[in-house]
Structure formats: C-alpha cells, structure tokens
Coordinates of C-alpha atoms (C1' of nucleotides) in Angstrom, one line a residue:
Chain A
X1 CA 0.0 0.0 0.0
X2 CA 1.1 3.6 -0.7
X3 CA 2.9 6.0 1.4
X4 CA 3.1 3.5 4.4
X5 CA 5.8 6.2 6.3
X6 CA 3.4 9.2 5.8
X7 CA 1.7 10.7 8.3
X8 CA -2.6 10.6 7.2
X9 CA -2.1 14.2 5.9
X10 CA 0.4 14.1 3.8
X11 CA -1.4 11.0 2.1
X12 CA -4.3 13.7 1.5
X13 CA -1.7 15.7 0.6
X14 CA -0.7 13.1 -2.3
X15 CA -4.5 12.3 -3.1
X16 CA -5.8 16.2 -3.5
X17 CA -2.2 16.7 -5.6
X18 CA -3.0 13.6 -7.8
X19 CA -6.7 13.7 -7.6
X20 CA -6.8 15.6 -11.2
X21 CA -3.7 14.2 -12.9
X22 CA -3.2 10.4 -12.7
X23 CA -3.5 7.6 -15.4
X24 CA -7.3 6.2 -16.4
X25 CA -7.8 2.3 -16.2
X26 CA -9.1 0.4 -18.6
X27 CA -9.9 -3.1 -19.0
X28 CA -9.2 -4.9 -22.8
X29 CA -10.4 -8.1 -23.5
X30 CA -9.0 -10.9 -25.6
X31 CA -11.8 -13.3 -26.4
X32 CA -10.7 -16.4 -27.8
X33 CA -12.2 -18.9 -30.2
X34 CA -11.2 -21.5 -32.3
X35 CA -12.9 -21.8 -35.9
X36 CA -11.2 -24.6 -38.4
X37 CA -8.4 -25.0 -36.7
X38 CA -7.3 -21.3 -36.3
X39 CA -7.2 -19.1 -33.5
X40 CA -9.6 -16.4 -33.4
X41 CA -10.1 -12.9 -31.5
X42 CA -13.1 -10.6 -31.6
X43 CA -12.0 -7.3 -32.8
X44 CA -14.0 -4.3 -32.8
X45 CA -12.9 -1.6 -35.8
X46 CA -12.0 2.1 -34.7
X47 CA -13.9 4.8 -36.3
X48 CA -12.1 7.5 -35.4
X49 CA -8.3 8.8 -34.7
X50 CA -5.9 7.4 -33.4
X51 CA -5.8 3.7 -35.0
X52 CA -8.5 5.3 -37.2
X53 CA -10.1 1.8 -39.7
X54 CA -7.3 -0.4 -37.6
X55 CA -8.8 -3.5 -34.9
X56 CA -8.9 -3.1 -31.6
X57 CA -9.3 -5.1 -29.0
X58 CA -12.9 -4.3 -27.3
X59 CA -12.4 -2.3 -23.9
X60 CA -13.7 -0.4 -21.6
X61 CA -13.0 2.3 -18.6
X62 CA -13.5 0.7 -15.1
X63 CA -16.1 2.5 -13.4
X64 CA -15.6 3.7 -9.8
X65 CA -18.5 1.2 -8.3
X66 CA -16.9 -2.1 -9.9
X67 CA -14.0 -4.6 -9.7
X68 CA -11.8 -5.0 -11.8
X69 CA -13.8 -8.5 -12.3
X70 CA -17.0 -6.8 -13.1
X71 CA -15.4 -4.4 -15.4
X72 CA -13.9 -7.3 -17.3
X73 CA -17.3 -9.1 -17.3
X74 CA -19.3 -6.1 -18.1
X75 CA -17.4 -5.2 -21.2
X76 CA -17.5 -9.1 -22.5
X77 CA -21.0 -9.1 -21.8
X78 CA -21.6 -6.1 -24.1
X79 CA -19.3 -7.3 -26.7
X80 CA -20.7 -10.4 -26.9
X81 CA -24.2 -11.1 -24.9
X82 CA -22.5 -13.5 -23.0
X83 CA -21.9 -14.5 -19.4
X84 CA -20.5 -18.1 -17.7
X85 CA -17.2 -17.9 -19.8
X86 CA -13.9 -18.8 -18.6
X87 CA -12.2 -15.3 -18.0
X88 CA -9.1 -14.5 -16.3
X89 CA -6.9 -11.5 -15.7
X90 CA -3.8 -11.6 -17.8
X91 CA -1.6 -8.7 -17.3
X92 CA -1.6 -5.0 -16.9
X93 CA -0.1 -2.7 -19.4
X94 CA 1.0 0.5 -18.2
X95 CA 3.4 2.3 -20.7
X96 CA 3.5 5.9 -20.6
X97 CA 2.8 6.7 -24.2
X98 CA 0.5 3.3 -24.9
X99 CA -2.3 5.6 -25.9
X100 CA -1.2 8.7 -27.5
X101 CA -4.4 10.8 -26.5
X102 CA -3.7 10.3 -22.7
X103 CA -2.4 8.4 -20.0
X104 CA -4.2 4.7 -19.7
X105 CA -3.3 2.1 -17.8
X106 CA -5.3 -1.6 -19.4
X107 CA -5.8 -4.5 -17.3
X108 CA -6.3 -7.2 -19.9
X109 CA -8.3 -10.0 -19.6
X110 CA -8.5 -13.2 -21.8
X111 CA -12.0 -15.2 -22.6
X112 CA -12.3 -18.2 -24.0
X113 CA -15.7 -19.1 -25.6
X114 CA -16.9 -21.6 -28.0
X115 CA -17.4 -19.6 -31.3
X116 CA -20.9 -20.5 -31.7
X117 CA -21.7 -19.2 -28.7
X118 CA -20.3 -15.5 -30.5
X119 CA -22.7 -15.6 -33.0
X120 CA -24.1 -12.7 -34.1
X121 CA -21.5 -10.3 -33.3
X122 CA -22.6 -6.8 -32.5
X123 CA -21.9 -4.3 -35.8
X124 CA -18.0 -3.3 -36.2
X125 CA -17.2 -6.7 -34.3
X126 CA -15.6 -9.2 -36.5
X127 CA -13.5 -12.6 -35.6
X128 CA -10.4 -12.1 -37.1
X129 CA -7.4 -15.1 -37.2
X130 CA -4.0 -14.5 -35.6
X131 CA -1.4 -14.7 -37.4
X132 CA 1.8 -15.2 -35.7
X133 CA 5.7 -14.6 -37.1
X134 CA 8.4 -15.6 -34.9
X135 CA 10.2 -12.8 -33.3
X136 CA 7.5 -9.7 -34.4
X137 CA 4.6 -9.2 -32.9
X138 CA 1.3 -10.9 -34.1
X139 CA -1.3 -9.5 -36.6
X140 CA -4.9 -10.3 -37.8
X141 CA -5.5 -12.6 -40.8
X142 CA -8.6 -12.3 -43.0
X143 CA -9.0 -14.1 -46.1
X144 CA -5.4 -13.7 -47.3
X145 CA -4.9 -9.9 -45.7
X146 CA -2.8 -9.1 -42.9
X147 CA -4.0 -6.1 -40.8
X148 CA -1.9 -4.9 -37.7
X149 CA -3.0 -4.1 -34.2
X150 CA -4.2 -0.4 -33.1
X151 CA -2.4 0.9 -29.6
X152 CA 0.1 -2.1 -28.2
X153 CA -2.9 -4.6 -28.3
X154 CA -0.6 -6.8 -30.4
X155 CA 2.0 -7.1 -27.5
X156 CA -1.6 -8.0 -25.2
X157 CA -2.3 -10.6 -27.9
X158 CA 1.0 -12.5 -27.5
X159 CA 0.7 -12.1 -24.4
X160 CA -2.2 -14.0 -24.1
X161 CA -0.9 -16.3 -26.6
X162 CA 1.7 -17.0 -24.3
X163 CA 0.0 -17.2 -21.1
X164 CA -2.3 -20.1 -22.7
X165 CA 0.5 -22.5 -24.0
X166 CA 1.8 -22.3 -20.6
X167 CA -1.8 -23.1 -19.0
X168 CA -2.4 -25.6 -21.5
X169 CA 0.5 -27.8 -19.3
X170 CA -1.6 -28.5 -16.5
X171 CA -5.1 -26.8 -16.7
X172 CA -8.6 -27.7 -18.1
X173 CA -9.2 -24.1 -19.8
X174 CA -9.2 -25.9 -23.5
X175 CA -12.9 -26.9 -22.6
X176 CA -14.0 -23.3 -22.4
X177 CA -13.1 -23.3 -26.5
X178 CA -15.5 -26.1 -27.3
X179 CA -19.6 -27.4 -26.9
X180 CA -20.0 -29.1 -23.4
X181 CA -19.8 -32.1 -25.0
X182 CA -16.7 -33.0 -27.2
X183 CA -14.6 -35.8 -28.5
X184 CA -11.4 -36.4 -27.8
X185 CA -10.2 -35.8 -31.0
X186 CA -11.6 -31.8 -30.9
X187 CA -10.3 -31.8 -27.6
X188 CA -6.5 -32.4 -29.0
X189 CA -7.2 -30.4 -31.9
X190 CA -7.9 -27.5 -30.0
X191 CA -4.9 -27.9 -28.2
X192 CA -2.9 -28.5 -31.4
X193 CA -4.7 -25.1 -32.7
X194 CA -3.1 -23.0 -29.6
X195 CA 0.3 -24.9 -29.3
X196 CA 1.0 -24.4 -32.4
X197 CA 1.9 -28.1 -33.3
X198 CA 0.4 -31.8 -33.3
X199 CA 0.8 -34.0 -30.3
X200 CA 0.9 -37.4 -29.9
X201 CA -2.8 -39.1 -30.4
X202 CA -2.4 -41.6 -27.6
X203 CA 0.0 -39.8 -25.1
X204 CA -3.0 -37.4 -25.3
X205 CA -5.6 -39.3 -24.8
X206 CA -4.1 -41.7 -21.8
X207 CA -3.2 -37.9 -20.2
X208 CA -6.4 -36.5 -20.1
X209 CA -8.4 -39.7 -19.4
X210 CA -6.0 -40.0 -16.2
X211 CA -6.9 -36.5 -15.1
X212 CA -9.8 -37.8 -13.9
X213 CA -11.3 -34.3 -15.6
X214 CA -13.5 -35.4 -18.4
X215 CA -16.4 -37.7 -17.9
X216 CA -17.6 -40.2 -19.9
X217 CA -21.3 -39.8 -21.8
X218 CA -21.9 -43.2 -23.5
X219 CA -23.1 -41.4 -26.3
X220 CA -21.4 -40.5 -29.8
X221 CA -21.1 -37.9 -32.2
X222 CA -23.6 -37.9 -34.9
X223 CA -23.2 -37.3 -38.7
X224 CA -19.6 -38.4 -39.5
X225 CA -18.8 -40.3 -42.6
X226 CA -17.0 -42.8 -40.6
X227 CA -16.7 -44.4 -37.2
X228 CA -18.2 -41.7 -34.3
X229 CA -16.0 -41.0 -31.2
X230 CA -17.6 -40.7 -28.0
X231 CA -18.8 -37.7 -26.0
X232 CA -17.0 -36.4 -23.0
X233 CA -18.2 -33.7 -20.9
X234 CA -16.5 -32.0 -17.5
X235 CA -16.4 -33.8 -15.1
X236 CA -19.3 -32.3 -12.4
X237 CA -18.2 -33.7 -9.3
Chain B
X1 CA -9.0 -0.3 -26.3
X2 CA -11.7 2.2 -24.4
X3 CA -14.8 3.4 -26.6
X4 CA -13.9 2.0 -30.0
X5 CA -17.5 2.2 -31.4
X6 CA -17.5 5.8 -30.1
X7 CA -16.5 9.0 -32.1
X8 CA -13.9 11.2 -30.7
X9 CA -16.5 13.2 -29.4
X10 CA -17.6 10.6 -27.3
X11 CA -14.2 10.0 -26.2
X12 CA -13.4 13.3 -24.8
X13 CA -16.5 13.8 -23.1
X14 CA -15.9 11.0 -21.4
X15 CA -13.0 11.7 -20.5
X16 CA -13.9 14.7 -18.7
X17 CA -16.7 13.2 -16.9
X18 CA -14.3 11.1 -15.4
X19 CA -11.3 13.0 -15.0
X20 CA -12.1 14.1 -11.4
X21 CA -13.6 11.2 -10.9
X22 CA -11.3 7.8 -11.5
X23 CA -9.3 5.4 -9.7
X24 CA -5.5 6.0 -8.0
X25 CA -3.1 3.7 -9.0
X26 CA 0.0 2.3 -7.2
X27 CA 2.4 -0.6 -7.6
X28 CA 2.6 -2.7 -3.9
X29 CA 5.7 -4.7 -3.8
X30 CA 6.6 -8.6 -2.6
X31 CA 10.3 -8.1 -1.8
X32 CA 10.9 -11.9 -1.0
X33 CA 14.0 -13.0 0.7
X34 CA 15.0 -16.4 2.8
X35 CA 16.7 -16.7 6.0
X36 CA 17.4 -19.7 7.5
X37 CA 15.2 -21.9 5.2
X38 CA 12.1 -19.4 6.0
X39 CA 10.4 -17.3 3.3
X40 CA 10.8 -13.4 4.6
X41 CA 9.1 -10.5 3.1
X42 CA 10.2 -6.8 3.1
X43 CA 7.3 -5.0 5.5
X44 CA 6.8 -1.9 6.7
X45 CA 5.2 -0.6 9.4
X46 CA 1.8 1.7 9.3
X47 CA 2.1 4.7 11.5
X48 CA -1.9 6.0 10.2
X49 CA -5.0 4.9 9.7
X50 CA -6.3 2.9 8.3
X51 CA -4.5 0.0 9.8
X52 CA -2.7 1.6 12.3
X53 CA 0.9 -0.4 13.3
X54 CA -0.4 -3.3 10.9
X55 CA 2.8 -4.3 8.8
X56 CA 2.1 -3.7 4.9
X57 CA 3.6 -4.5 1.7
X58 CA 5.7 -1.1 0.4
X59 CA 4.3 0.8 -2.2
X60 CA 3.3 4.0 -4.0
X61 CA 1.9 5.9 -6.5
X62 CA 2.3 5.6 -10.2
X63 CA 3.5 8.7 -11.4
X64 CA 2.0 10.4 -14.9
X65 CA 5.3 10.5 -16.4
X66 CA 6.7 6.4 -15.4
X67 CA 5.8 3.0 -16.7
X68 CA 3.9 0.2 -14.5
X69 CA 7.2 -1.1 -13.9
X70 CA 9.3 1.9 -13.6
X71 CA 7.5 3.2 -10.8
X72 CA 8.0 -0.9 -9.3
X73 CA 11.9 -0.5 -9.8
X74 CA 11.3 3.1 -8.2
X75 CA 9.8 2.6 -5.0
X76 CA 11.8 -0.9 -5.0
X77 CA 14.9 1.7 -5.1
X78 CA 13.2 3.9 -2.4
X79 CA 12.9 1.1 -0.2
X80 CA 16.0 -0.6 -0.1
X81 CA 18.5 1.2 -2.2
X82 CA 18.5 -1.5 -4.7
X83 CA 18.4 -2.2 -8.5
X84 CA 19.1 -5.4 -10.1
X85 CA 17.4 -7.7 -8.7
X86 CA 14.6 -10.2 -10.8
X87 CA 11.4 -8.1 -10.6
X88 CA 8.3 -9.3 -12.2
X89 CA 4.7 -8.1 -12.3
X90 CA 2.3 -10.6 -10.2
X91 CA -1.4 -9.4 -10.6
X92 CA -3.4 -6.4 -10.2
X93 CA -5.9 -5.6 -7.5
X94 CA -9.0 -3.8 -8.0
X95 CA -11.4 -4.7 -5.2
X96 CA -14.3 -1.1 -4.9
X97 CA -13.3 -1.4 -1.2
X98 CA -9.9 -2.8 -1.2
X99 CA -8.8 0.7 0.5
X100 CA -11.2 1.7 2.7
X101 CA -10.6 5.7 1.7
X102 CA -10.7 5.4 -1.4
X103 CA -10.6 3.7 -4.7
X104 CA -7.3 2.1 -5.3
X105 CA -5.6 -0.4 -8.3
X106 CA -3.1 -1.4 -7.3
X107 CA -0.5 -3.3 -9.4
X108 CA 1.6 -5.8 -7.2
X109 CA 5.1 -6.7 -8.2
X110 CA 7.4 -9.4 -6.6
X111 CA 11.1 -9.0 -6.4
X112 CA 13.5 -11.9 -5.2
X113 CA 16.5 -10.5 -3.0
X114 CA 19.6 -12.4 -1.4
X115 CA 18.8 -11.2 2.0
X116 CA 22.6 -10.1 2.5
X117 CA 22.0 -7.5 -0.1
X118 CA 18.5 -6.0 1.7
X119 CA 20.7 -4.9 5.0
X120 CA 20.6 -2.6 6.7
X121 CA 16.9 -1.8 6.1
X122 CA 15.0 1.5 6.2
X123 CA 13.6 2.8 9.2
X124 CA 9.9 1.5 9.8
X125 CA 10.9 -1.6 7.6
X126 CA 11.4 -5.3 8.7
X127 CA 11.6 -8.4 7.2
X128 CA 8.7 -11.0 8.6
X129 CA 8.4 -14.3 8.0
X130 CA 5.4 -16.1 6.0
X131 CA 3.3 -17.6 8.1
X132 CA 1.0 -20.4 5.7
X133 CA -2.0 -22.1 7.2
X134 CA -4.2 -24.1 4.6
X135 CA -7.3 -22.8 3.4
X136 CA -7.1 -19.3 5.3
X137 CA -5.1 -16.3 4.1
X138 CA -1.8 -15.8 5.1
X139 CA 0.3 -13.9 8.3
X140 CA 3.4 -12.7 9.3
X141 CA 5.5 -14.3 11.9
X142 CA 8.3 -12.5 13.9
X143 CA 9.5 -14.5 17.3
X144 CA 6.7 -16.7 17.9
X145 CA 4.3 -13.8 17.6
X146 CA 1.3 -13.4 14.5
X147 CA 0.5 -10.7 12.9
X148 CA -2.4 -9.8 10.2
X149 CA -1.6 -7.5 7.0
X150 CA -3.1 -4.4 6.2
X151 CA -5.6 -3.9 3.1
X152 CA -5.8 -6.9 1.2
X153 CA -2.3 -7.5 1.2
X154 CA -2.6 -11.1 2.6
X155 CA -4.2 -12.1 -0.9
X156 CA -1.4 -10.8 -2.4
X157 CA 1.2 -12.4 -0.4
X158 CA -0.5 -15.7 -1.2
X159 CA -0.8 -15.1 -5.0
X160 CA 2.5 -14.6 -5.1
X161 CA 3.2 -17.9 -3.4
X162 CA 1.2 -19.9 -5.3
X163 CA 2.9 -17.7 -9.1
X164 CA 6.9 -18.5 -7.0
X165 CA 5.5 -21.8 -7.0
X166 CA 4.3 -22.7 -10.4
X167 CA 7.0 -20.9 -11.8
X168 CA 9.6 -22.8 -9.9
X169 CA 9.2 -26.4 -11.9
X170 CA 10.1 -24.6 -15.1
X171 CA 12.0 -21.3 -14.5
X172 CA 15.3 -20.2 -13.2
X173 CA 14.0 -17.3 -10.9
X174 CA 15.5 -19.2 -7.5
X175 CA 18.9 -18.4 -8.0
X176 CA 17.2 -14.1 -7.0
X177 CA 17.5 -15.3 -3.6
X178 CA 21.1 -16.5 -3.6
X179 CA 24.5 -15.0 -3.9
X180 CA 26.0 -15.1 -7.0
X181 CA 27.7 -18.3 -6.8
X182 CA 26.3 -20.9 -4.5
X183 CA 26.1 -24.6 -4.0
X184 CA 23.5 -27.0 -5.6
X185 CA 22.6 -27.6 -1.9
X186 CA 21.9 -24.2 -1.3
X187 CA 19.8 -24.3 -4.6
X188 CA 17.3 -27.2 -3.2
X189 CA 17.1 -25.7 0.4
X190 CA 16.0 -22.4 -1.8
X191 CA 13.1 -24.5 -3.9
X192 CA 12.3 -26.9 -0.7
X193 CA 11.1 -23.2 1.3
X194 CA 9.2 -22.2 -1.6
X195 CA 7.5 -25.1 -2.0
X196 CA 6.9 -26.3 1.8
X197 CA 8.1 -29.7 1.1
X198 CA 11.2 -31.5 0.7
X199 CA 12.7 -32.8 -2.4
X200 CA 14.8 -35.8 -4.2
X201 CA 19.1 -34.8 -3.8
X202 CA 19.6 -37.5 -6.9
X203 CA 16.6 -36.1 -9.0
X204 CA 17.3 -32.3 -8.0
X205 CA 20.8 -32.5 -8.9
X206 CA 20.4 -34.1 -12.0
X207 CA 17.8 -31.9 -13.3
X208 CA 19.0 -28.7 -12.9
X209 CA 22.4 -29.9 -14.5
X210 CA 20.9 -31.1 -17.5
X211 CA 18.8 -27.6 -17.6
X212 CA 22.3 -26.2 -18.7
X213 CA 21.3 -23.1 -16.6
X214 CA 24.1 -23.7 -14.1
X215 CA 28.2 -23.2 -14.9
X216 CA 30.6 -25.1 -12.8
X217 CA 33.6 -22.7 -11.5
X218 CA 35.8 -25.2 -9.7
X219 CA 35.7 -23.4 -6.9
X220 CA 34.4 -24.7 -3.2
X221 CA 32.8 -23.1 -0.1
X222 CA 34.9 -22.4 2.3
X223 CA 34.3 -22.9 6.2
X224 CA 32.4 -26.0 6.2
X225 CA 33.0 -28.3 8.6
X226 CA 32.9 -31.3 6.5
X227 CA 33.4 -32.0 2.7
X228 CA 33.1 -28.0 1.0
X229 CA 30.6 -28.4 -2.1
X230 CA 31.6 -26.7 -5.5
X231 CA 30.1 -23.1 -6.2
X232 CA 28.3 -23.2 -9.4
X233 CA 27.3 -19.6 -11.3
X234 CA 24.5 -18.4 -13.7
X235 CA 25.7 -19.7 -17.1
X236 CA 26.4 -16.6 -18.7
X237 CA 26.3 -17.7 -22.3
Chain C
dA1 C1' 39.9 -43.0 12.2
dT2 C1' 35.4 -40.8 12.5
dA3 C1' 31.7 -37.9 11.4
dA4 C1' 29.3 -35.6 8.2
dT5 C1' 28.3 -34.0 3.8
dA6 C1' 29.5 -34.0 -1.5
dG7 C1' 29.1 -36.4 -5.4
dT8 C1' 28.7 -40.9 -8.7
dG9 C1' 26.7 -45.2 -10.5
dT10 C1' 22.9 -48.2 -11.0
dC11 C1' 18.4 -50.2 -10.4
dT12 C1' 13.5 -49.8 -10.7
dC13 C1' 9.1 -47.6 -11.6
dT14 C1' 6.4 -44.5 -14.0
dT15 C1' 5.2 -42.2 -18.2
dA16 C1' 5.5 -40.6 -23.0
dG17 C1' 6.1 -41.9 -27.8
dA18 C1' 5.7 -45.4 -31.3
dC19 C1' 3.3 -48.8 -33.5
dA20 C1' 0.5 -52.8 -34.4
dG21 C1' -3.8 -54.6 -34.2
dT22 C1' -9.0 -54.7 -33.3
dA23 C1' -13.6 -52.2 -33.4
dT24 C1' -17.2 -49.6 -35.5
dT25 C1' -19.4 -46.8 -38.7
dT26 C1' -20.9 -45.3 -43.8
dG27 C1' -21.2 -46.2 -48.6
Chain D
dC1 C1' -16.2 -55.4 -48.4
dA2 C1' -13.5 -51.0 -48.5
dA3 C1' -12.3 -46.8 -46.4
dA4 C1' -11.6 -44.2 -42.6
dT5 C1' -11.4 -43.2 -38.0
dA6 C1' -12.0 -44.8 -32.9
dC7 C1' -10.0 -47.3 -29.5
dT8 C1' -6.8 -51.0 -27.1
dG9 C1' -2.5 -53.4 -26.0
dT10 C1' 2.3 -53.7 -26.0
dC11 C1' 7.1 -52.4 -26.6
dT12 C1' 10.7 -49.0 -26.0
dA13 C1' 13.1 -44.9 -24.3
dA14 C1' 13.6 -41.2 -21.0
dG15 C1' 13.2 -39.4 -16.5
dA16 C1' 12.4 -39.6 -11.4
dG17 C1' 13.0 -41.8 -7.0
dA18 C1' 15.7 -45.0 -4.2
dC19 C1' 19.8 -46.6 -2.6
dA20 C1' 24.5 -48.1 -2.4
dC21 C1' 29.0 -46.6 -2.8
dT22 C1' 33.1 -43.5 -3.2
dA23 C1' 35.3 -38.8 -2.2
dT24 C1' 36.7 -35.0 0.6
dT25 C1' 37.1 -32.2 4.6
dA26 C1' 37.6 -31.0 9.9
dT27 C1' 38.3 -32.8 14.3

DNA sequence: ATAATAGTGTCTCTTAGACAGTATTTG
DNA sequence: CAAATACTGTCTAAGAGACACTATTAT
C-alpha cells in the first residue's frame, strides 16, 4: 500500500495533488475462439483517430463502483451477450505513451468461448485469425490480408498467446473453447490449434483420461462419414 | 481499447466526466527473501490509519510520467537502495473497497532479494516471515508472535506464493535469492522453502544440471565443517 | 579413524512416444 | 467389403525416486 511512512495528511496531501492528474484504467479483453483450426479474437474496428479503420481489441474504462472482475465481465458481456465464460486476468499494461491521446493504464483479460456461442457479433465486431511470425509481434489474418493491431494490443495478444500455451500444461481451460460435450479428438485439436503443433494421439488421450477431468457420456457424435467417437463432458463432481 | 465504437467526441467527453472522478493507481511490492530456510518479506510498518501499526507491503503511486514497472523499480529503489534484482509483475488488484478511503488499483510486483544485499533496512521496515496455514489467508510471523496484514495485502502475499511456485518447476528465478555463486545444496534448500516440502538430492541435482542453466567454476565453499561443495554460477552464455 | 556431507553409479518404476492390431461406422 | 477413423495393447526410451557406494574435509 502507498505511502506507508506518511503521516494521514500528507497522504491527502498526495491524493488532492494527484486527484486531477493520474492515469485512467481500462480493461481490454482478448476473447478467444477457435474456428477450423485457427485461433480467433473478436476485434472491434476504430472509427475515429488514433488507429482510425485499424482493430482493436474491445475495452472499456472501469467504473468507480466495480471490480476490476465486473469491469472485465461487463465489457465481454456487451461485446458479446454473453456471461458463464472462462475469463481471467492476464496482465496490466502501463506504458507511458501506450495511448497517445492520454495516459491509460489496461488490465487485460482473456476469454475463451466456443465460437458458436459469438454468434451474431454486435456491428463493427468481426472474428479475425491470428497470425503469428516468430520474433515480431502478431497480426490479424482475413481471407489472405494481414492487418496490424491499433495501440500495443498486439503485444496483449501475444501475451495472451503465451499465457495459454503455458496453461495448456496442466489446466482444463481448453474446454471453455468447445460445446460441453466434445470428442477427444476436438479436444486435441484445440490444443494442437493453440500450441501451435500436433501432439501425440495416444499420449494425449491416456493424459487427459487420467486427469480424472472429463467424464464419460456413453453417447457418440452424430453425422460423420466414418466411425463416431464418443462424447466427453467435465467432469461435475 | 476504451470506446472503439465511439466518435472522438464521445471520447473526450468521457474523459472529462471522469477525469475528477477515477481510480489511483499504485504498484505494492513482494520483496521476497530467505533466512534460515524461512520465506521473509520486506514489510513496513503503518504509522496511520487505516490499519494503524499493521505491517504492509511497500508501495506508492504511479506517477503520470513512469511506466507500471518503472515506478515498481522506483519505490523498490526507495525502499532498499536496490536495482538489479529479478522483478516481475504478479497481478493487479481492484477490489471497490480494497482501501477503505478510497478507490485504489493497485499493481503488485514481486522481487527476489539475497537477503545479505537488503541490509541494513529503512527505518519503519522489517523483514517477517510467511506464516501459511491451509485454506485461510496468510500472516506474518516474527518471534513466535502473529501478525495480520493491512488492506488486502494477505491475498497478495498468497498469490505470489502460489505464481513462486508454479514458476519454480520450469524457470530459473530461485537463483534471485542466492549469492552469486552458490552450492547446488543451497539451490534445493531455496526451492524446498518455496514449496513447503522437501525434495529428491539425486533427481534435483540431475535436473538442474541437464537444464544447462548452471556453470561449474571449480571453486568450493569455504568454512564448512565437512566436505566443502563446489560453487556453481548463472551460465552466462 | 570418525563424522558428516558432496558427489557418482545403478536399479526400478512411471510415463511418453511409437506402433501394431482390433472395433465400429458409412457407402 | 473397402475406407476411414476410434480405441486398445504392448514395446521402448527417458526421466524420477531410491539406494548403495566413493570422495573430501575437519576434528
């Protein structure tokens, strides 16, 4: 906490000093999805200067009556219609000159949501791929085009990016990407689609049956040319 | 970003509505250090309310013209003279009533210090051991006595725990809390404090040679009573 | 020599990867 | 039946834990 060796006037002091001249928090949201085997974010398009016609990532200001939490789930839920998504602080940008227009300082937040579930986005929205080059910084991918990031929001993508490959070790947030019921075989896919690379079928599928994490339906997919795979769901106990 | 689907307009106004009218920020800092096989932290002492004599984690304002992290270094410099040590942001904190004056964010950092190089400390400033009991927030211990933390600064003592500890099976950050050239010995009684439990010599050893992290300098300890270990180094290639 | 810790070699057990073989579905 | 994928069983290789043994230092 601040100013621990001040005396309680001084610290009013500091607070009338800085009460009209310190940074404006914002959350950003990355909300993931995964369509054909490609990672996704929903972008929102910026009408006006700076970044004027580049993405964004959709954001918000916190309010003085609301988490940080609420803020995060207040923006997604405006973006998107959508609550009961996996959402989790990611990291806090804070760069002096990250917004030209003024001082901000973004708490992003990742979601990850099944991209059904998206559907319809709101107007200016759009689900754009992410296109990744080793050692620069990501961009968006849409039918063939490459369009770069307004503000730093391509640093907060790979970021994110990042932050799930590392999850992905040891945590169960792939299921937030897919229908509550799943195969196996979407369930590896989706992993292949954020780790960037294939993994072994049945080192995969021993793992995450030992887990104890998925549970067993008895049913099967329907409408595939060949033999169905069963369904899993999440475990509930 | 804030208000893409806004015009500029928009923009501005709201930013004057909330210009008088926005959360403070400040970075709070874990300065972790071990003595004697006990996880310490840098405190200091509140002389105000709220939380009057509570111990709290260090911290301060982030200042219009400094980074997120420049102000950490800064008030990491205030507090203890130092620089170079591993700092890395932990989470941020944006409870409504986290400070009971007023609305506060407040970015927590962690920094890992060999305790030799946090001597002498700052008036008002101690260093207090981590006191863990499962399934309730942590406290600090100092001579058989227990005391609570001010704000919410338990919670962010145990978040950083549980980020030292997850980061420990896969990163190099341990070797903060030791000198610059220490025994693999002195390595595992480092990760056995962090983690609360004891660990395999053979496997230790073996692991964190193969990492190729480590580079063997030939030289011993000196003073032991029995059989001196070899120093090993950061590999600095 | 003894005590105590540093460091090495080897065995076993667990787990991941590879691969072969069986099962199930549609056309 | 053929094609394609789901699922099972087994072999192998790598790594972790256990343990025995050797090495080095002070008393």
């Amino acid at each position: 906490m601040p100013l621990d060796l001040q005396s309680e006037a001084d610290f009013l002091k500091a607070y009338d000093q800085n009460q009209f001249d310190r940074p404006s928090i914002t959350v950003d949201l990355v909300v993931i999805t995964v369509i054909e085997r490609r990672l996704q974010i929903l972008c929102t398009k910026r009408t006006d200067h700076p970044f004027k016609d580049l993405w964004a990532l959709p954001g918000g200001f916190v309010r003085m009556e609301e988490s940080l939490d609420q803020a995060a789930l207040r923006v997604l839920q405006q973006k998107t219609g959508l609550a009961q998504v996996y959402l989790e602080q990611l990291y806090t940008f804070g760069e002096v000159q990250r917004d030209p227009r003024m001082r901000i300082v973004s708490v992003a937040y990742y979601a990850l949501v099944e991209h059904q579930r998206i559907q319809p986005l709101i107007p200016g929205a759009a689900l754009l791929a992410i296109q990744e080059s080793s050692s620069t910084l990501p961009t968006l991918g849409h039918e063939g085009q490459s369009y770069p990031l307004a503000f730093d929001h391509a640093a907060i993508v790979a970021t994110c990016l990042q932050r799930l490959r590392g999850k992905l070790e040891y945590s169960p947030i792939a299921f937030g990407l897919l229908p509550k019921l799943f195969t196996l075989r979407q369930l590896q896919e989706v992993h292949e689609t954020i780790l960037g690379h294939k993994l072994n079928k049945d080192s995969f599928r021993r793992k995450v049956l030992a887990s104890g994490k998925l549970e067993s339906t008895g049913q099967t997919e329907q409408g595939k040319d060949f033999r169905p795979a069963e369904l899993y769901g999440l475990r509930s106990s």
